[in-house]
Amino acid sequence: MSNQVRRDVFQAIADPTRRAIIALIALQAMTPNAIAEHFESSRQAVSKHLQILTECDLLRQEQRGREIYYQLEIDKMKEIDKWLNQFRKIWETRFNQLDEVLATIKSMGK
Amino acid sequence: MSNQVRRDVFQAIADPTRRAIIALIALQAMTPNAIAEHFESSRQAVSKHLQILTECDLLRQEQRGREIYYQLEIDKMKEIDKWLNQFRKIWETRFNQLDEVLATIKSMGK
DNA sequence: TATAAACGCAATCATTCGGTTGCGCAACTT
DNA sequence: AAGTTGCGCAACCGAATGATTGCGTTTATA
């Protein structure tokens, strides 16, 4: 099920729990148990989310004794930001584009 | 199945086809048939994606005769950008901290 | 008016998802 | 050495997902 399926960042952040996990450990690395305490979910459920997040390089593991600290790979978040860039251009020149679209639709109606 | 399920923007952009649709109609409104021609998927499959995207207000319909033009609601995209803001702070801070460290190292060399 | 085109909707199906339970294995603790 | 803790892994289950197929309705066209 969660084998060598190349995980996608967008698919990873689709789940609200995973987004919450990301936000939680953004500033400080945490262990699965510590993370699970912040949610209703069981440790195993959280562990699955951590696995998915790790598979797409959003998280990085750091073993310390028998504990594993999960840390956010902040650079990977920029990938989402990069995807948004194409649309950022649009909403920054919002008024010009709106005029253009309206003109296009009007001319198509003829 | 797709009834009163509160749609989520993040869930909506999880699918690669839907992201492609968003990018395709970002600049110009298009009909389902026209959109479907750009993909391998059938019209019905595309139509379902359009429905999902519309349910979370990422798309807006505009009926013209028997055709329906789907247009990107660019403002909704800002919601993703807004979520990214909390992390943007982090990666900018890290960058500044790096600057500080580098400055400190330099001044220590004197 | 008869036909075709554009589209939404419902039923169906295989696959994936998110969760639980149970287990085994290292690594600490007493 | 014996017990406890932290964790991953595999099996399993109900629900959701993405796609197809078959319809019905409205609008345009011959």
PDB file of C-alpha atoms (C1' of nucleotides) in Angstrom:
ATOM      1  CA  MET A   1       0.000   0.000   0.000  1.00  0.00           C
ATOM      2  CA  SER A   2       2.599   2.563   1.012  1.00  0.00           C
ATOM      3  CA  ASN A   3       5.470   0.904  -0.771  1.00  0.00           C
ATOM      4  CA  GLN A   4       7.740   2.623  -3.235  1.00  0.00           C
ATOM      5  CA  VAL A   5       4.903   4.741  -4.470  1.00  0.00           C
ATOM      6  CA  ARG A   6       6.523   8.043  -5.148  1.00  0.00           C
ATOM      7  CA  ARG A   7       4.645  10.325  -2.860  1.00  0.00           C
ATOM      8  CA  ASP A   8       3.391  13.671  -3.931  1.00  0.00           C
ATOM      9  CA  VAL A   9       3.648  16.767  -1.770  1.00  0.00           C
ATOM     10  CA  PHE A  10       0.161  17.873  -2.720  1.00  0.00           C
ATOM     11  CA  GLN A  11      -1.304  14.515  -1.890  1.00  0.00           C
ATOM     12  CA  ALA A  12       0.569  14.608   1.397  1.00  0.00           C
ATOM     13  CA  ILE A  13      -0.855  17.930   2.547  1.00  0.00           C
ATOM     14  CA  ALA A  14      -4.366  16.951   1.481  1.00  0.00           C
ATOM     15  CA  ASP A  15      -5.061  15.381   4.853  1.00  0.00           C
ATOM     16  CA  PRO A  16      -5.919  17.844   7.648  1.00  0.00           C
ATOM     17  CA  THR A  17      -4.172  15.773  10.298  1.00  0.00           C
ATOM     18  CA  ARG A  18      -0.989  15.790   8.269  1.00  0.00           C
ATOM     19  CA  ARG A  19      -1.186  19.546   7.861  1.00  0.00           C
ATOM     20  CA  ALA A  20      -1.592  19.830  11.612  1.00  0.00           C
ATOM     21  CA  ILE A  21       1.445  17.613  12.152  1.00  0.00           C
ATOM     22  CA  ILE A  22       3.486  19.766   9.814  1.00  0.00           C
ATOM     23  CA  ALA A  23       2.473  22.892  11.673  1.00  0.00           C
ATOM     24  CA  LEU A  24       3.188  21.239  15.011  1.00  0.00           C
ATOM     25  CA  ILE A  25       6.744  20.179  14.310  1.00  0.00           C
ATOM     26  CA  ALA A  26       7.607  23.133  12.117  1.00  0.00           C
ATOM     27  CA  LEU A  27       9.577  24.797  14.875  1.00  0.00           C
ATOM     28  CA  GLN A  28      10.768  21.794  16.816  1.00  0.00           C
ATOM     29  CA  ALA A  29      11.468  18.175  15.943  1.00  0.00           C
ATOM     30  CA  MET A  30       9.297  15.686  17.811  1.00  0.00           C
ATOM     31  CA  THR A  31       8.884  11.965  18.356  1.00  0.00           C
ATOM     32  CA  PRO A  32       5.807  10.011  17.154  1.00  0.00           C
ATOM     33  CA  ASN A  33       4.555   9.567  20.716  1.00  0.00           C
ATOM     34  CA  ALA A  34       4.888  13.243  21.520  1.00  0.00           C
ATOM     35  CA  ILE A  35       3.099  14.154  18.302  1.00  0.00           C
ATOM     36  CA  ALA A  36       0.311  11.656  18.876  1.00  0.00           C
ATOM     37  CA  GLU A  37      -0.408  13.214  22.269  1.00  0.00           C
ATOM     38  CA  HIS A  38      -1.551  16.343  20.448  1.00  0.00           C
ATOM     39  CA  PHE A  39      -4.217  14.493  18.483  1.00  0.00           C
ATOM     40  CA  GLU A  40      -7.083  12.110  18.935  1.00  0.00           C
ATOM     41  CA  SER A  41      -5.364   9.601  16.701  1.00  0.00           C
ATOM     42  CA  SER A  42      -3.408   6.648  17.929  1.00  0.00           C
ATOM     43  CA  ARG A  43       0.364   6.454  17.718  1.00  0.00           C
ATOM     44  CA  GLN A  44       0.128   4.022  14.815  1.00  0.00           C
ATOM     45  CA  ALA A  45      -2.155   6.307  12.889  1.00  0.00           C
ATOM     46  CA  VAL A  46       0.211   9.200  13.408  1.00  0.00           C
ATOM     47  CA  SER A  47       3.104   6.965  12.496  1.00  0.00           C
ATOM     48  CA  LYS A  48       1.455   6.255   9.167  1.00  0.00           C
ATOM     49  CA  HIS A  49       1.089   9.943   8.486  1.00  0.00           C
ATOM     50  CA  LEU A  50       4.721  10.498   9.386  1.00  0.00           C
ATOM     51  CA  GLN A  51       5.683   7.770   6.975  1.00  0.00           C
ATOM     52  CA  ILE A  52       3.756   9.375   4.148  1.00  0.00           C
ATOM     53  CA  LEU A  53       5.207  12.792   4.912  1.00  0.00           C
ATOM     54  CA  THR A  54       8.680  11.311   5.032  1.00  0.00           C
ATOM     55  CA  GLU A  55       8.233   9.479   1.742  1.00  0.00           C
ATOM     56  CA  CYS A  56       7.756  12.745  -0.090  1.00  0.00           C
ATOM     57  CA  ASP A  57      10.687  14.360   1.740  1.00  0.00           C
ATOM     58  CA  LEU A  58       8.556  16.770   3.708  1.00  0.00           C
ATOM     59  CA  LEU A  59       9.961  15.218   6.885  1.00  0.00           C
ATOM     60  CA  ARG A  60      13.333  13.943   7.901  1.00  0.00           C
ATOM     61  CA  GLN A  61      14.043  11.339  10.570  1.00  0.00           C
ATOM     62  CA  GLU A  62      16.740  11.604  13.159  1.00  0.00           C
ATOM     63  CA  GLN A  63      17.288   8.581  15.323  1.00  0.00           C
ATOM     64  CA  ARG A  64      18.369   9.231  18.875  1.00  0.00           C
ATOM     65  CA  GLY A  65      18.613   6.053  20.871  1.00  0.00           C
ATOM     66  CA  ARG A  66      15.296   4.319  20.619  1.00  0.00           C
ATOM     67  CA  GLU A  67      13.541   7.550  19.815  1.00  0.00           C
ATOM     68  CA  ILE A  68      13.047   8.980  16.363  1.00  0.00           C
ATOM     69  CA  TYR A  69      12.723  12.703  15.971  1.00  0.00           C
ATOM     70  CA  TYR A  70      10.807  13.936  12.974  1.00  0.00           C
ATOM     71  CA  GLN A  71      11.772  17.283  11.609  1.00  0.00           C
ATOM     72  CA  LEU A  72      10.163  19.411   8.953  1.00  0.00           C
ATOM     73  CA  GLU A  73      12.134  19.788   5.757  1.00  0.00           C
ATOM     74  CA  ILE A  74      11.185  23.397   5.256  1.00  0.00           C
ATOM     75  CA  ASP A  75      12.752  23.590   1.816  1.00  0.00           C
ATOM     76  CA  LYS A  76      10.275  21.059   0.507  1.00  0.00           C
ATOM     77  CA  MET A  77       7.480  23.413   1.441  1.00  0.00           C
ATOM     78  CA  LYS A  78       8.839  25.852  -1.070  1.00  0.00           C
ATOM     79  CA  GLU A  79       7.759  23.419  -3.748  1.00  0.00           C
ATOM     80  CA  ILE A  80       4.165  24.339  -3.033  1.00  0.00           C
ATOM     81  CA  ASP A  81       5.105  27.974  -3.029  1.00  0.00           C
ATOM     82  CA  LYS A  82       6.771  27.499  -6.376  1.00  0.00           C
ATOM     83  CA  TRP A  83       3.615  25.982  -7.835  1.00  0.00           C
ATOM     84  CA  LEU A  84       1.626  28.930  -6.552  1.00  0.00           C
ATOM     85  CA  ASN A  85       3.895  31.334  -8.358  1.00  0.00           C
ATOM     86  CA  GLN A  86       2.158  30.951 -11.684  1.00  0.00           C
ATOM     87  CA  PHE A  87      -1.093  32.015 -10.074  1.00  0.00           C
ATOM     88  CA  ARG A  88       0.474  34.721  -7.984  1.00  0.00           C
ATOM     89  CA  LYS A  89       1.348  36.440 -11.217  1.00  0.00           C
ATOM     90  CA  ILE A  90      -2.292  36.340 -12.176  1.00  0.00           C
ATOM     91  CA  TRP A  91      -3.765  37.706  -8.991  1.00  0.00           C
ATOM     92  CA  GLU A  92      -1.209  40.475  -8.926  1.00  0.00           C
ATOM     93  CA  THR A  93      -2.294  41.658 -12.357  1.00  0.00           C
ATOM     94  CA  ARG A  94      -5.862  40.806 -11.504  1.00  0.00           C
ATOM     95  CA  PHE A  95      -7.610  43.739 -13.163  1.00  0.00           C
ATOM     96  CA  ASN A  96      -5.888  43.455 -16.508  1.00  0.00           C
ATOM     97  CA  GLN A  97      -6.630  39.756 -16.682  1.00  0.00           C
ATOM     98  CA  LEU A  98     -10.256  40.258 -15.715  1.00  0.00           C
ATOM     99  CA  ASP A  99     -10.727  42.725 -18.538  1.00  0.00           C
ATOM    100  CA  GLU A 100      -9.098  40.326 -20.949  1.00  0.00           C
ATOM    101  CA  VAL A 101     -11.261  37.402 -19.939  1.00  0.00           C
ATOM    102  CA  LEU A 102     -14.440  39.412 -20.191  1.00  0.00           C
ATOM    103  CA  ALA A 103     -13.480  40.604 -23.645  1.00  0.00           C
ATOM    104  CA  THR A 104     -12.715  37.074 -24.727  1.00  0.00           C
ATOM    105  CA  ILE A 105     -16.022  35.727 -23.525  1.00  0.00           C
ATOM    106  CA  LYS A 106     -17.896  38.525 -25.213  1.00  0.00           C
ATOM    107  CA  SER A 107     -16.216  37.942 -28.558  1.00  0.00           C
ATOM    108  CA  MET A 108     -16.890  34.213 -28.286  1.00  0.00           C
ATOM    109  CA  GLY A 109     -20.607  34.857 -27.926  1.00  0.00           C
ATOM    110  CA  LYS A 110     -20.853  36.365 -31.387  1.00  0.00           C
TER     111      LYS A 110
ATOM    112  CA  MET B   1     -20.706  10.436  -2.269  1.00  0.00           C
ATOM    113  CA  SER B   2     -20.047  14.005  -3.356  1.00  0.00           C
ATOM    114  CA  ASN B   3     -23.060  15.359  -1.552  1.00  0.00           C
ATOM    115  CA  GLN B   4     -22.796  17.536   1.532  1.00  0.00           C
ATOM    116  CA  VAL B   5     -19.159  16.676   1.918  1.00  0.00           C
ATOM    117  CA  ARG B   6     -17.495  19.945   2.775  1.00  0.00           C
ATOM    118  CA  ARG B   7     -14.866  20.205   0.120  1.00  0.00           C
ATOM    119  CA  ASP B   8     -11.398  21.265   1.020  1.00  0.00           C
ATOM    120  CA  VAL B   9      -9.070  23.267  -1.197  1.00  0.00           C
ATOM    121  CA  PHE B  10      -6.107  21.113  -0.230  1.00  0.00           C
ATOM    122  CA  GLN B  11      -7.985  17.959  -1.008  1.00  0.00           C
ATOM    123  CA  ALA B  12      -9.031  19.471  -4.316  1.00  0.00           C
ATOM    124  CA  ILE B  13      -5.508  20.243  -5.494  1.00  0.00           C
ATOM    125  CA  ALA B  14      -4.259  16.839  -4.401  1.00  0.00           C
ATOM    126  CA  ASP B  15      -5.151  15.303  -7.738  1.00  0.00           C
ATOM    127  CA  PRO B  16      -2.654  16.003 -10.550  1.00  0.00           C
ATOM    128  CA  THR B  17      -5.376  16.189 -13.196  1.00  0.00           C
ATOM    129  CA  ARG B  18      -7.199  18.813 -11.192  1.00  0.00           C
ATOM    130  CA  ARG B  19      -4.030  20.844 -10.812  1.00  0.00           C
ATOM    131  CA  ALA B  20      -3.567  20.634 -14.559  1.00  0.00           C
ATOM    132  CA  ILE B  21      -7.134  21.797 -15.111  1.00  0.00           C
ATOM    133  CA  ILE B  22      -6.571  24.742 -12.796  1.00  0.00           C
ATOM    134  CA  ALA B  23      -3.453  25.727 -14.665  1.00  0.00           C
ATOM    135  CA  LEU B  24      -5.195  25.288 -17.998  1.00  0.00           C
ATOM    136  CA  ILE B  25      -8.125  27.562 -17.316  1.00  0.00           C
ATOM    137  CA  ALA B  26      -6.240  30.010 -15.157  1.00  0.00           C
ATOM    138  CA  LEU B  27      -6.036  32.582 -17.915  1.00  0.00           C
ATOM    139  CA  GLN B  28      -9.146  31.739 -19.877  1.00  0.00           C
ATOM    140  CA  ALA B  29     -12.497  30.219 -19.017  1.00  0.00           C
ATOM    141  CA  MET B  30     -13.232  26.961 -20.829  1.00  0.00           C
ATOM    142  CA  THR B  31     -16.016  24.437 -21.353  1.00  0.00           C
ATOM    143  CA  PRO B  32     -15.827  20.829 -20.102  1.00  0.00           C
ATOM    144  CA  ASN B  33     -15.466  19.484 -23.630  1.00  0.00           C
ATOM    145  CA  ALA B  34     -12.679  21.891 -24.482  1.00  0.00           C
ATOM    146  CA  ILE B  35     -10.888  21.004 -21.252  1.00  0.00           C
ATOM    147  CA  ALA B  36     -11.314  17.278 -21.770  1.00  0.00           C
ATOM    148  CA  GLU B  37      -9.613  17.535 -25.147  1.00  0.00           C
ATOM    149  CA  HIS B  38      -6.418  18.468 -23.343  1.00  0.00           C
ATOM    150  CA  PHE B  39      -6.368  15.257 -21.350  1.00  0.00           C
ATOM    151  CA  GLU B  40      -6.657  11.525 -21.751  1.00  0.00           C
ATOM    152  CA  SER B  41      -9.690  11.499 -19.496  1.00  0.00           C
ATOM    153  CA  SER B  42     -13.251  11.324 -20.720  1.00  0.00           C
ATOM    154  CA  ARG B  43     -15.596  14.286 -20.559  1.00  0.00           C
ATOM    155  CA  GLN B  44     -17.436  12.765 -17.617  1.00  0.00           C
ATOM    156  CA  ALA B  45     -14.252  12.271 -15.677  1.00  0.00           C
ATOM    157  CA  VAL B  46     -13.258  15.879 -16.290  1.00  0.00           C
ATOM    158  CA  SER B  47     -16.764  16.950 -15.385  1.00  0.00           C
ATOM    159  CA  LYS B  48     -16.386  15.275 -12.022  1.00  0.00           C
ATOM    160  CA  HIS B  49     -13.158  17.100 -11.381  1.00  0.00           C
ATOM    161  CA  LEU B  50     -14.826  20.355 -12.328  1.00  0.00           C
ATOM    162  CA  GLN B  51     -17.600  19.583  -9.900  1.00  0.00           C
ATOM    163  CA  ILE B  52     -15.167  18.984  -7.063  1.00  0.00           C
ATOM    164  CA  LEU B  53     -13.236  22.134  -7.869  1.00  0.00           C
ATOM    165  CA  THR B  54     -16.472  24.095  -8.008  1.00  0.00           C
ATOM    166  CA  GLU B  55     -17.688  22.696  -4.700  1.00  0.00           C
ATOM    167  CA  CYS B  56     -14.762  24.232  -2.869  1.00  0.00           C
ATOM    168  CA  ASP B  57     -15.173  27.514  -4.754  1.00  0.00           C
ATOM    169  CA  LEU B  58     -11.970  27.174  -6.719  1.00  0.00           C
ATOM    170  CA  LEU B  59     -14.040  27.369  -9.914  1.00  0.00           C
ATOM    171  CA  ARG B  60     -17.043  29.376 -10.954  1.00  0.00           C
ATOM    172  CA  GLN B  61     -19.551  28.392 -13.627  1.00  0.00           C
ATOM    173  CA  GLU B  62     -20.908  30.712 -16.255  1.00  0.00           C
ATOM    174  CA  GLN B  63     -23.670  29.323 -18.426  1.00  0.00           C
ATOM    175  CA  ARG B  64     -23.828  30.540 -22.009  1.00  0.00           C
ATOM    176  CA  GLY B  65     -26.510  28.804 -23.997  1.00  0.00           C
ATOM    177  CA  ARG B  66     -25.912  25.093 -23.746  1.00  0.00           C
ATOM    178  CA  GLU B  67     -22.286  25.624 -22.858  1.00  0.00           C
ATOM    179  CA  ILE B  68     -20.870  26.136 -19.391  1.00  0.00           C
ATOM    180  CA  TYR B  69     -17.667  28.058 -19.019  1.00  0.00           C
ATOM    181  CA  TYR B  70     -15.566  27.235 -15.994  1.00  0.00           C
ATOM    182  CA  GLN B  71     -13.413  29.991 -14.656  1.00  0.00           C
ATOM    183  CA  LEU B  72     -10.751  29.939 -11.974  1.00  0.00           C
ATOM    184  CA  GLU B  73     -11.627  31.792  -8.797  1.00  0.00           C
ATOM    185  CA  ILE B  74      -8.151  33.130  -8.284  1.00  0.00           C
ATOM    186  CA  ASP B  75      -8.942  34.546  -4.861  1.00  0.00           C
ATOM    187  CA  LYS B  76      -9.501  31.068  -3.523  1.00  0.00           C
ATOM    188  CA  MET B  77      -5.952  30.192  -4.466  1.00  0.00           C
ATOM    189  CA  LYS B  78      -4.781  32.737  -1.962  1.00  0.00           C
ATOM    190  CA  GLU B  79      -6.079  30.443   0.738  1.00  0.00           C
ATOM    191  CA  ILE B  80      -3.214  28.091   0.022  1.00  0.00           C
ATOM    192  CA  ASP B  81      -0.845  31.002   0.006  1.00  0.00           C
ATOM    193  CA  LYS B  82      -2.203  32.089   3.364  1.00  0.00           C
ATOM    194  CA  TRP B  83      -1.548  28.654   4.834  1.00  0.00           C
ATOM    195  CA  LEU B  84       1.989  28.789   3.510  1.00  0.00           C
ATOM    196  CA  ASN B  85       2.580  32.067   5.298  1.00  0.00           C
ATOM    197  CA  GLN B  86       3.315  30.464   8.647  1.00  0.00           C
ATOM    198  CA  PHE B  87       6.105  28.463   7.057  1.00  0.00           C
ATOM    199  CA  ARG B  88       7.339  31.321   4.956  1.00  0.00           C
ATOM    200  CA  LYS B  89       8.124  33.090   8.194  1.00  0.00           C
ATOM    201  CA  ILE B  90      10.225  30.146   9.226  1.00  0.00           C
ATOM    202  CA  TRP B  91      12.258  29.787   6.088  1.00  0.00           C
ATOM    203  CA  GLU B  92      12.855  33.513   5.960  1.00  0.00           C
ATOM    204  CA  THR B  93      13.928  33.527   9.589  1.00  0.00           C
ATOM    205  CA  ARG B  94      16.291  30.650   8.998  1.00  0.00           C
ATOM    206  CA  PHE B  95      17.769  32.587   6.132  1.00  0.00           C
ATOM    207  CA  ASN B  96      18.242  35.665   8.273  1.00  0.00           C
ATOM    208  CA  GLN B  97      19.730  33.593  11.044  1.00  0.00           C
ATOM    209  CA  LEU B  98      22.176  32.206   8.555  1.00  0.00           C
ATOM    210  CA  ASP B  99      23.104  35.729   7.636  1.00  0.00           C
ATOM    211  CA  GLU B 100      23.620  36.532  11.283  1.00  0.00           C
ATOM    212  CA  VAL B 101      25.817  33.536  11.802  1.00  0.00           C
ATOM    213  CA  LEU B 102      27.880  34.381   8.783  1.00  0.00           C
ATOM    214  CA  ALA B 103      28.231  37.967   9.968  1.00  0.00           C
ATOM    215  CA  THR B 104      29.286  36.785  13.401  1.00  0.00           C
ATOM    216  CA  ILE B 105      31.883  34.470  11.952  1.00  0.00           C
ATOM    217  CA  LYS B 106      33.261  37.258   9.834  1.00  0.00           C
ATOM    218  CA  SER B 107      33.498  39.667  12.723  1.00  0.00           C
ATOM    219  CA  MET B 108      35.238  37.024  14.795  1.00  0.00           C
ATOM    220  CA  GLY B 109      37.974  36.834  12.227  1.00  0.00           C
ATOM    221  CA  LYS B 110      39.091  40.333  13.015  1.00  0.00           C
TER     222      LYS B 110
ATOM    223  C1'  DT C   1     -39.466  19.064 -36.808  1.00  0.00           C
ATOM    224  C1'  DA C   2     -35.971  15.709 -36.452  1.00  0.00           C
ATOM    225  C1'  DT C   3     -31.224  15.277 -35.240  1.00  0.00           C
ATOM    226  C1'  DA C   4     -27.048  16.374 -33.023  1.00  0.00           C
ATOM    227  C1'  DA C   5     -24.348  18.545 -29.476  1.00  0.00           C
ATOM    228  C1'  DA C   6     -23.243  19.950 -24.564  1.00  0.00           C
ATOM    229  C1'  DC C   7     -23.807  18.813 -20.302  1.00  0.00           C
ATOM    230  C1'  DG C   8     -25.244  16.972 -15.530  1.00  0.00           C
ATOM    231  C1'  DC C   9     -26.626  13.013 -12.861  1.00  0.00           C
ATOM    232  C1'  DA C  10     -26.925   8.232 -11.067  1.00  0.00           C
ATOM    233  C1'  DA C  11     -25.222   3.595 -10.784  1.00  0.00           C
ATOM    234  C1'  DT C  12     -21.360   0.756 -10.694  1.00  0.00           C
ATOM    235  C1'  DC C  13     -16.508  -0.887  -9.913  1.00  0.00           C
ATOM    236  C1'  DA C  14     -11.622  -1.375  -8.717  1.00  0.00           C
ATOM    237  C1'  DT C  15      -8.358   1.020  -6.045  1.00  0.00           C
ATOM    238  C1'  DT C  16      -6.724   3.888  -2.435  1.00  0.00           C
ATOM    239  C1'  DC C  17      -7.091   5.940   2.161  1.00  0.00           C
ATOM    240  C1'  DG C  18      -7.133   6.432   7.008  1.00  0.00           C
ATOM    241  C1'  DG C  19      -7.701   3.938  10.929  1.00  0.00           C
ATOM    242  C1'  DT C  20      -7.345  -0.116  14.315  1.00  0.00           C
ATOM    243  C1'  DT C  21      -5.298  -4.284  16.184  1.00  0.00           C
ATOM    244  C1'  DG C  22      -1.636  -7.288  17.016  1.00  0.00           C
ATOM    245  C1'  DC C  23       2.909  -8.313  16.690  1.00  0.00           C
ATOM    246  C1'  DG C  24       8.171  -8.168  16.932  1.00  0.00           C
ATOM    247  C1'  DC C  25      12.389  -5.830  17.829  1.00  0.00           C
ATOM    248  C1'  DA C  26      15.663  -2.806  19.607  1.00  0.00           C
ATOM    249  C1'  DA C  27      16.921   0.269  23.410  1.00  0.00           C
ATOM    250  C1'  DC C  28      16.589   1.953  27.943  1.00  0.00           C
ATOM    251  C1'  DT C  29      15.509   0.973  33.123  1.00  0.00           C
ATOM    252  C1'  DT C  30      15.351  -1.550  37.543  1.00  0.00           C
TER     253       DT C  30
ATOM    254  C1'  DA D   1      18.435 -10.672  33.678  1.00  0.00           C
ATOM    255  C1'  DA D   2      13.728  -9.261  33.450  1.00  0.00           C
ATOM    256  C1'  DG D   3      10.570  -5.867  32.416  1.00  0.00           C
ATOM    257  C1'  DT D   4       9.218  -1.589  30.165  1.00  0.00           C
ATOM    258  C1'  DT D   5       9.208   1.814  26.542  1.00  0.00           C
ATOM    259  C1'  DG D   6       9.397   3.580  21.681  1.00  0.00           C
ATOM    260  C1'  DC D   7       8.793   2.345  17.409  1.00  0.00           C
ATOM    261  C1'  DG D   8       7.887   0.109  12.680  1.00  0.00           C
ATOM    262  C1'  DC D   9       5.433  -3.363  10.150  1.00  0.00           C
ATOM    263  C1'  DA D  10       1.707  -6.355   8.448  1.00  0.00           C
ATOM    264  C1'  DA D  11      -3.085  -7.678   8.295  1.00  0.00           C
ATOM    265  C1'  DC D  12      -7.451  -6.160   8.133  1.00  0.00           C
ATOM    266  C1'  DC D  13     -11.755  -3.097   7.518  1.00  0.00           C
ATOM    267  C1'  DG D  14     -15.089   0.498   6.235  1.00  0.00           C
ATOM    268  C1'  DA D  15     -15.241   4.679   3.678  1.00  0.00           C
ATOM    269  C1'  DA D  16     -13.760   7.614   0.037  1.00  0.00           C
ATOM    270  C1'  DT D  17     -11.763   8.274  -4.619  1.00  0.00           C
ATOM    271  C1'  DG D  18     -11.387   8.327  -9.622  1.00  0.00           C
ATOM    272  C1'  DA D  19     -13.045   6.430 -13.628  1.00  0.00           C
ATOM    273  C1'  DT D  20     -16.598   4.283 -16.793  1.00  0.00           C
ATOM    274  C1'  DT D  21     -21.187   3.574 -18.587  1.00  0.00           C
ATOM    275  C1'  DG D  22     -25.756   4.726 -19.442  1.00  0.00           C
ATOM    276  C1'  DC D  23     -29.114   7.753 -19.128  1.00  0.00           C
ATOM    277  C1'  DG D  24     -32.144  12.375 -19.471  1.00  0.00           C
ATOM    278  C1'  DT D  25     -32.551  17.332 -20.444  1.00  0.00           C
ATOM    279  C1'  DT D  26     -31.718  21.485 -22.654  1.00  0.00           C
ATOM    280  C1'  DT D  27     -29.980  24.079 -26.596  1.00  0.00           C
ATOM    281  C1'  DA D  28     -28.394  24.543 -31.226  1.00  0.00           C
ATOM    282  C1'  DT D  29     -28.553  23.058 -36.123  1.00  0.00           C
ATOM    283  C1'  DA D  30     -30.003  20.811 -40.711  1.00  0.00           C
TER     284       DA D  30
END
